[in-house]
């Protein structure tokens, strides 16, 4: 099955700096890669995603890049703000034994933005 | 757009008891997913429905777990004879069958004592 590894597990940056979180995946058939932000006591919130036919996608201060050959993708947050502090999860849509797809998540990165 | 809702938000139960959680997806979404999330980990897929049909079940879903979506709208997840290892956050998500994007509810935190 799919294995998604995420690092770093914790990341502390100063307000206004950039933050980068990286993930690798194992299943070359994975074709969709979302990123979720989870605040304490809440469910994961979809913040950006990318499909395998695209190399980069940007939405205001956040961007995601995908390298299919190397099987890794990254989340970039620029001009970080204290409200960006949360746990971020990457995921990959992989094919299960039945041929259907399910999301496999990384283990999360706790981002802390220091004011 | 009311989003995905889950009830209850918290449940404390004694080992051996049965518990049931409910998920109401976004109204126009025909796919519904259940995940389990333990402390410090990402969500793990349990099962999903397209309309009322349960199309996929993870190996994580033991015989003590059962999920239903009788009318293709809300879903219930029941855990029988709970064990301490069942303590986790149970998350529900929904999507359109034709789209990849999954939207999560706030989760039900289960504590088994």
Tab-separated table of C-alpha atoms in Angstrom:
chain	number	residue	atom	x	y	z
A	1	UNK	CA	0.000	0.000	0.000
A	2	UNK	CA	0.842	3.675	-0.069
A	3	UNK	CA	3.254	5.137	2.458
A	4	UNK	CA	3.440	8.904	2.963
A	5	UNK	CA	6.302	10.363	4.951
A	6	UNK	CA	6.230	13.962	6.137
A	7	UNK	CA	8.895	16.178	7.644
A	8	UNK	CA	9.723	18.043	9.703
A	9	UNK	CA	7.462	16.966	12.548
A	10	UNK	CA	7.745	20.418	14.135
A	11	UNK	CA	8.650	23.753	12.611
A	12	UNK	CA	9.052	27.097	14.336
A	13	UNK	CA	9.393	30.298	12.309
A	14	UNK	CA	9.283	34.019	12.978
A	15	UNK	CA	6.263	35.946	11.784
A	16	UNK	CA	6.842	37.065	8.209
A	17	UNK	CA	9.254	34.241	7.379
A	18	UNK	CA	8.486	31.391	4.982
A	19	UNK	CA	7.724	27.814	6.005
A	20	UNK	CA	8.267	24.693	3.917
A	21	UNK	CA	6.890	21.229	4.670
A	22	UNK	CA	7.915	18.229	2.585
A	23	UNK	CA	6.292	14.881	1.887
A	24	UNK	CA	7.300	11.792	-0.038
A	25	UNK	CA	5.036	9.018	-1.283
A	26	UNK	CA	5.687	5.488	-2.445
A	27	UNK	CA	2.867	4.593	-4.866
A	28	UNK	CA	3.562	5.865	-8.379
A	29	UNK	CA	-0.165	5.465	-9.142
A	30	UNK	CA	-1.086	8.202	-6.654
A	31	UNK	CA	-2.536	11.112	-8.587
A	32	UNK	CA	-3.966	13.630	-6.118
A	33	UNK	CA	-2.172	15.360	-3.260
A	34	UNK	CA	-4.113	17.546	-0.808
A	35	UNK	CA	-2.859	19.495	2.164
A	36	UNK	CA	-4.910	19.959	5.303
A	37	UNK	CA	-4.601	22.349	8.251
A	38	UNK	CA	-5.851	21.138	11.603
A	39	UNK	CA	-6.342	23.444	14.563
A	40	UNK	CA	-6.758	22.183	18.099
A	41	UNK	CA	-10.093	20.485	18.643
A	42	UNK	CA	-11.150	20.820	15.000
A	43	UNK	CA	-11.283	18.582	11.966
A	44	UNK	CA	-8.762	18.910	9.112
A	45	UNK	CA	-9.439	21.806	6.748
A	46	UNK	CA	-8.496	21.465	3.073
A	47	UNK	CA	-6.209	24.384	2.206
A	48	UNK	CA	-4.749	23.474	-1.185
A	49	UNK	CA	-4.363	20.467	-3.436
A	50	UNK	CA	-2.568	19.453	-6.600
A	51	UNK	CA	-3.149	16.794	-9.232
A	52	UNK	CA	-0.440	14.735	-10.835
A	53	UNK	CA	-0.701	16.512	-14.180
A	54	UNK	CA	0.374	19.817	-12.607
A	55	UNK	CA	3.787	20.747	-11.186
A	56	UNK	CA	2.872	23.758	-9.097
A	57	UNK	CA	-0.202	25.515	-7.756
A	58	UNK	CA	-0.490	28.750	-5.823
A	59	UNK	CA	-3.242	30.370	-3.779
A	60	UNK	CA	-2.294	33.694	-2.213
A	61	UNK	CA	0.363	32.954	0.424
A	62	UNK	CA	0.377	29.187	0.007
A	63	UNK	CA	1.774	27.092	-2.816
A	64	UNK	CA	2.325	23.424	-3.467
A	65	UNK	CA	4.901	21.837	-5.754
A	66	UNK	CA	4.954	18.265	-7.036
A	67	UNK	CA	7.854	16.253	-8.419
A	68	UNK	CA	6.366	13.027	-9.802
A	69	UNK	CA	9.714	11.577	-10.785
A	70	UNK	CA	11.095	11.898	-7.274
A	71	UNK	CA	7.672	11.210	-5.693
A	72	UNK	CA	7.727	14.194	-3.440
A	73	UNK	CA	5.590	17.261	-2.916
A	74	UNK	CA	5.945	20.313	-0.728
A	75	UNK	CA	3.843	23.018	0.896
A	76	UNK	CA	5.198	26.550	0.941
A	77	UNK	CA	3.713	29.269	3.135
A	78	UNK	CA	5.077	32.787	2.656
A	79	UNK	CA	4.737	35.801	4.966
A	80	UNK	CA	3.651	33.588	7.837
A	81	UNK	CA	1.240	34.947	10.417
A	82	UNK	CA	0.443	33.747	13.963
A	83	UNK	CA	-2.898	32.394	12.715
A	84	UNK	CA	-0.976	30.003	10.463
A	85	UNK	CA	0.057	28.111	13.622
A	86	UNK	CA	-1.533	24.645	13.415
A	87	UNK	CA	-0.765	21.060	12.441
A	88	UNK	CA	-0.456	20.511	8.690
A	89	UNK	CA	-1.022	17.142	7.012
A	90	UNK	CA	-0.134	16.054	3.520
A	91	UNK	CA	-1.982	13.184	1.866
A	92	UNK	CA	-1.911	11.125	-1.304
A	93	UNK	CA	-4.808	9.503	-3.125
A	94	UNK	CA	-3.621	5.966	-3.658
A	95	UNK	CA	-5.137	2.829	-5.158
A	96	UNK	CA	-6.176	0.091	-2.743
A	97	UNK	CA	-6.294	-3.658	-3.416
A	98	UNK	CA	-9.848	-3.317	-4.703
A	99	UNK	CA	-8.777	-0.774	-7.290
A	100	UNK	CA	-10.571	2.034	-5.531
A	101	UNK	CA	-8.813	5.071	-4.114
A	102	UNK	CA	-8.378	6.311	-0.565
A	103	UNK	CA	-6.366	9.085	1.038
A	104	UNK	CA	-3.217	8.126	2.927
A	105	UNK	CA	-2.012	10.838	5.289
A	106	UNK	CA	1.406	11.837	6.541
A	107	UNK	CA	2.041	12.062	10.262
A	108	UNK	CA	1.749	15.850	10.416
A	109	UNK	CA	3.900	18.940	10.968
A	110	UNK	CA	3.245	21.221	13.913
A	111	UNK	CA	3.930	24.759	12.693
A	112	UNK	CA	4.432	27.482	15.245
A	113	UNK	CA	4.692	31.084	14.070
A	114	UNK	CA	6.348	33.292	16.661
A	115	UNK	CA	5.036	36.889	16.721
B	1	UNK	CA	-23.261	25.669	3.176
B	2	UNK	CA	-23.459	24.146	6.642
B	3	UNK	CA	-20.452	21.848	6.243
B	4	UNK	CA	-20.041	18.346	7.625
B	5	UNK	CA	-21.446	17.871	11.125
B	6	UNK	CA	-20.762	15.120	13.628
B	7	UNK	CA	-22.442	14.142	16.869
B	8	UNK	CA	-21.625	13.778	19.625
B	9	UNK	CA	-18.420	15.817	19.773
B	10	UNK	CA	-17.161	13.917	22.795
B	11	UNK	CA	-18.008	10.494	24.161
B	12	UNK	CA	-16.656	8.827	27.272
B	13	UNK	CA	-17.571	5.196	27.722
B	14	UNK	CA	-16.525	2.235	29.789
B	15	UNK	CA	-14.718	-0.677	28.208
B	16	UNK	CA	-17.132	-3.224	26.840
B	17	UNK	CA	-19.937	-0.764	26.091
B	18	UNK	CA	-21.287	-0.042	22.613
B	19	UNK	CA	-21.140	3.445	21.126
B	20	UNK	CA	-22.644	5.018	18.018
B	21	UNK	CA	-21.571	8.175	16.224
B	22	UNK	CA	-23.446	10.132	13.587
B	23	UNK	CA	-22.199	12.091	10.579
B	24	UNK	CA	-24.235	14.463	8.415
B	25	UNK	CA	-22.354	15.254	5.198
B	26	UNK	CA	-22.584	18.357	3.038
B	27	UNK	CA	-26.050	18.015	1.544
B	28	UNK	CA	-25.141	17.601	-2.126
B	29	UNK	CA	-22.228	15.220	-1.520
B	30	UNK	CA	-22.832	11.578	-2.402
B	31	UNK	CA	-19.597	10.130	-0.978
B	32	UNK	CA	-19.021	9.820	2.753
B	33	UNK	CA	-15.837	8.658	4.466
B	34	UNK	CA	-14.896	7.625	8.001
B	35	UNK	CA	-11.383	8.041	9.373
B	36	UNK	CA	-9.747	7.435	12.737
B	37	UNK	CA	-7.090	9.748	14.133
B	38	UNK	CA	-4.968	8.939	17.165
B	39	UNK	CA	-2.920	11.526	19.039
B	40	UNK	CA	-0.017	12.865	17.025
B	41	UNK	CA	-0.933	10.970	13.865
B	42	UNK	CA	-2.664	11.706	10.617
B	43	UNK	CA	-6.156	10.375	9.903
B	44	UNK	CA	-6.378	6.705	8.877
B	45	UNK	CA	-9.013	5.614	6.387
B	46	UNK	CA	-11.698	3.253	7.725
B	47	UNK	CA	-14.492	3.041	5.158
B	48	UNK	CA	-16.463	4.950	2.554
B	49	UNK	CA	-19.924	5.028	1.041
B	50	UNK	CA	-21.182	6.166	-2.308
B	51	UNK	CA	-24.831	6.963	-1.723
B	52	UNK	CA	-26.015	4.071	0.468
B	53	UNK	CA	-23.484	1.505	-0.795
B	54	UNK	CA	-20.432	0.771	1.348
B	55	UNK	CA	-17.750	0.448	-1.326
B	56	UNK	CA	-14.555	0.070	0.645
B	57	UNK	CA	-13.455	-1.070	4.081
B	58	UNK	CA	-9.973	-0.825	5.533
B	59	UNK	CA	-8.324	-3.730	7.321
B	60	UNK	CA	-8.411	-1.416	10.350
B	61	UNK	CA	-12.174	-1.896	10.494
B	62	UNK	CA	-12.480	-4.931	12.767
B	63	UNK	CA	-15.655	-6.986	13.193
B	64	UNK	CA	-16.596	-4.822	16.168
B	65	UNK	CA	-17.016	-1.828	13.873
B	66	UNK	CA	-20.002	-1.344	11.604
B	67	UNK	CA	-21.045	1.611	9.503
B	68	UNK	CA	-24.290	2.350	7.737
B	69	UNK	CA	-25.710	4.982	5.455
B	70	UNK	CA	-29.278	3.734	5.013
B	71	UNK	CA	-30.746	6.495	2.870
B	72	UNK	CA	-27.602	7.846	1.309
B	73	UNK	CA	-27.638	10.897	3.553
B	74	UNK	CA	-26.350	10.690	7.146
B	75	UNK	CA	-24.155	7.826	8.315
B	76	UNK	CA	-23.609	6.066	11.628
B	77	UNK	CA	-20.499	4.324	12.903
B	78	UNK	CA	-21.023	1.813	15.699
B	79	UNK	CA	-18.311	0.265	17.824
B	80	UNK	CA	-19.337	-2.778	19.823
B	81	UNK	CA	-17.581	-3.994	22.990
B	82	UNK	CA	-15.276	-0.991	23.065
B	83	UNK	CA	-11.636	-1.460	24.040
B	84	UNK	CA	-9.170	1.093	25.358
B	85	UNK	CA	-7.363	0.958	22.021
B	86	UNK	CA	-10.480	2.383	20.375
B	87	UNK	CA	-9.841	5.730	22.064
B	88	UNK	CA	-9.299	8.167	19.210
B	89	UNK	CA	-10.876	10.956	17.206
B	90	UNK	CA	-13.346	9.620	14.653
B	91	UNK	CA	-13.598	11.890	11.636
B	92	UNK	CA	-16.149	11.979	8.870
B	93	UNK	CA	-15.585	13.564	5.458
B	94	UNK	CA	-17.704	13.977	2.357
B	95	UNK	CA	-17.195	14.660	-1.331
B	96	UNK	CA	-18.755	14.439	-4.766
B	97	UNK	CA	-18.056	11.125	-6.501
B	98	UNK	CA	-16.592	12.998	-9.446
B	99	UNK	CA	-14.239	15.124	-7.329
B	100	UNK	CA	-11.211	14.295	-5.256
B	101	UNK	CA	-11.716	17.013	-2.619
B	102	UNK	CA	-12.811	15.684	0.769
B	103	UNK	CA	-14.223	17.998	3.433
B	104	UNK	CA	-13.983	16.962	7.050
B	105	UNK	CA	-16.279	17.411	9.999
B	106	UNK	CA	-15.103	18.398	13.494
B	107	UNK	CA	-14.826	14.800	14.666
B	108	UNK	CA	-16.058	12.780	17.642
B	109	UNK	CA	-13.477	12.240	20.352
B	110	UNK	CA	-13.967	8.834	21.990
B	111	UNK	CA	-12.399	8.012	25.338
B	112	UNK	CA	-12.710	4.431	26.579
B	113	UNK	CA	-12.003	4.046	30.298
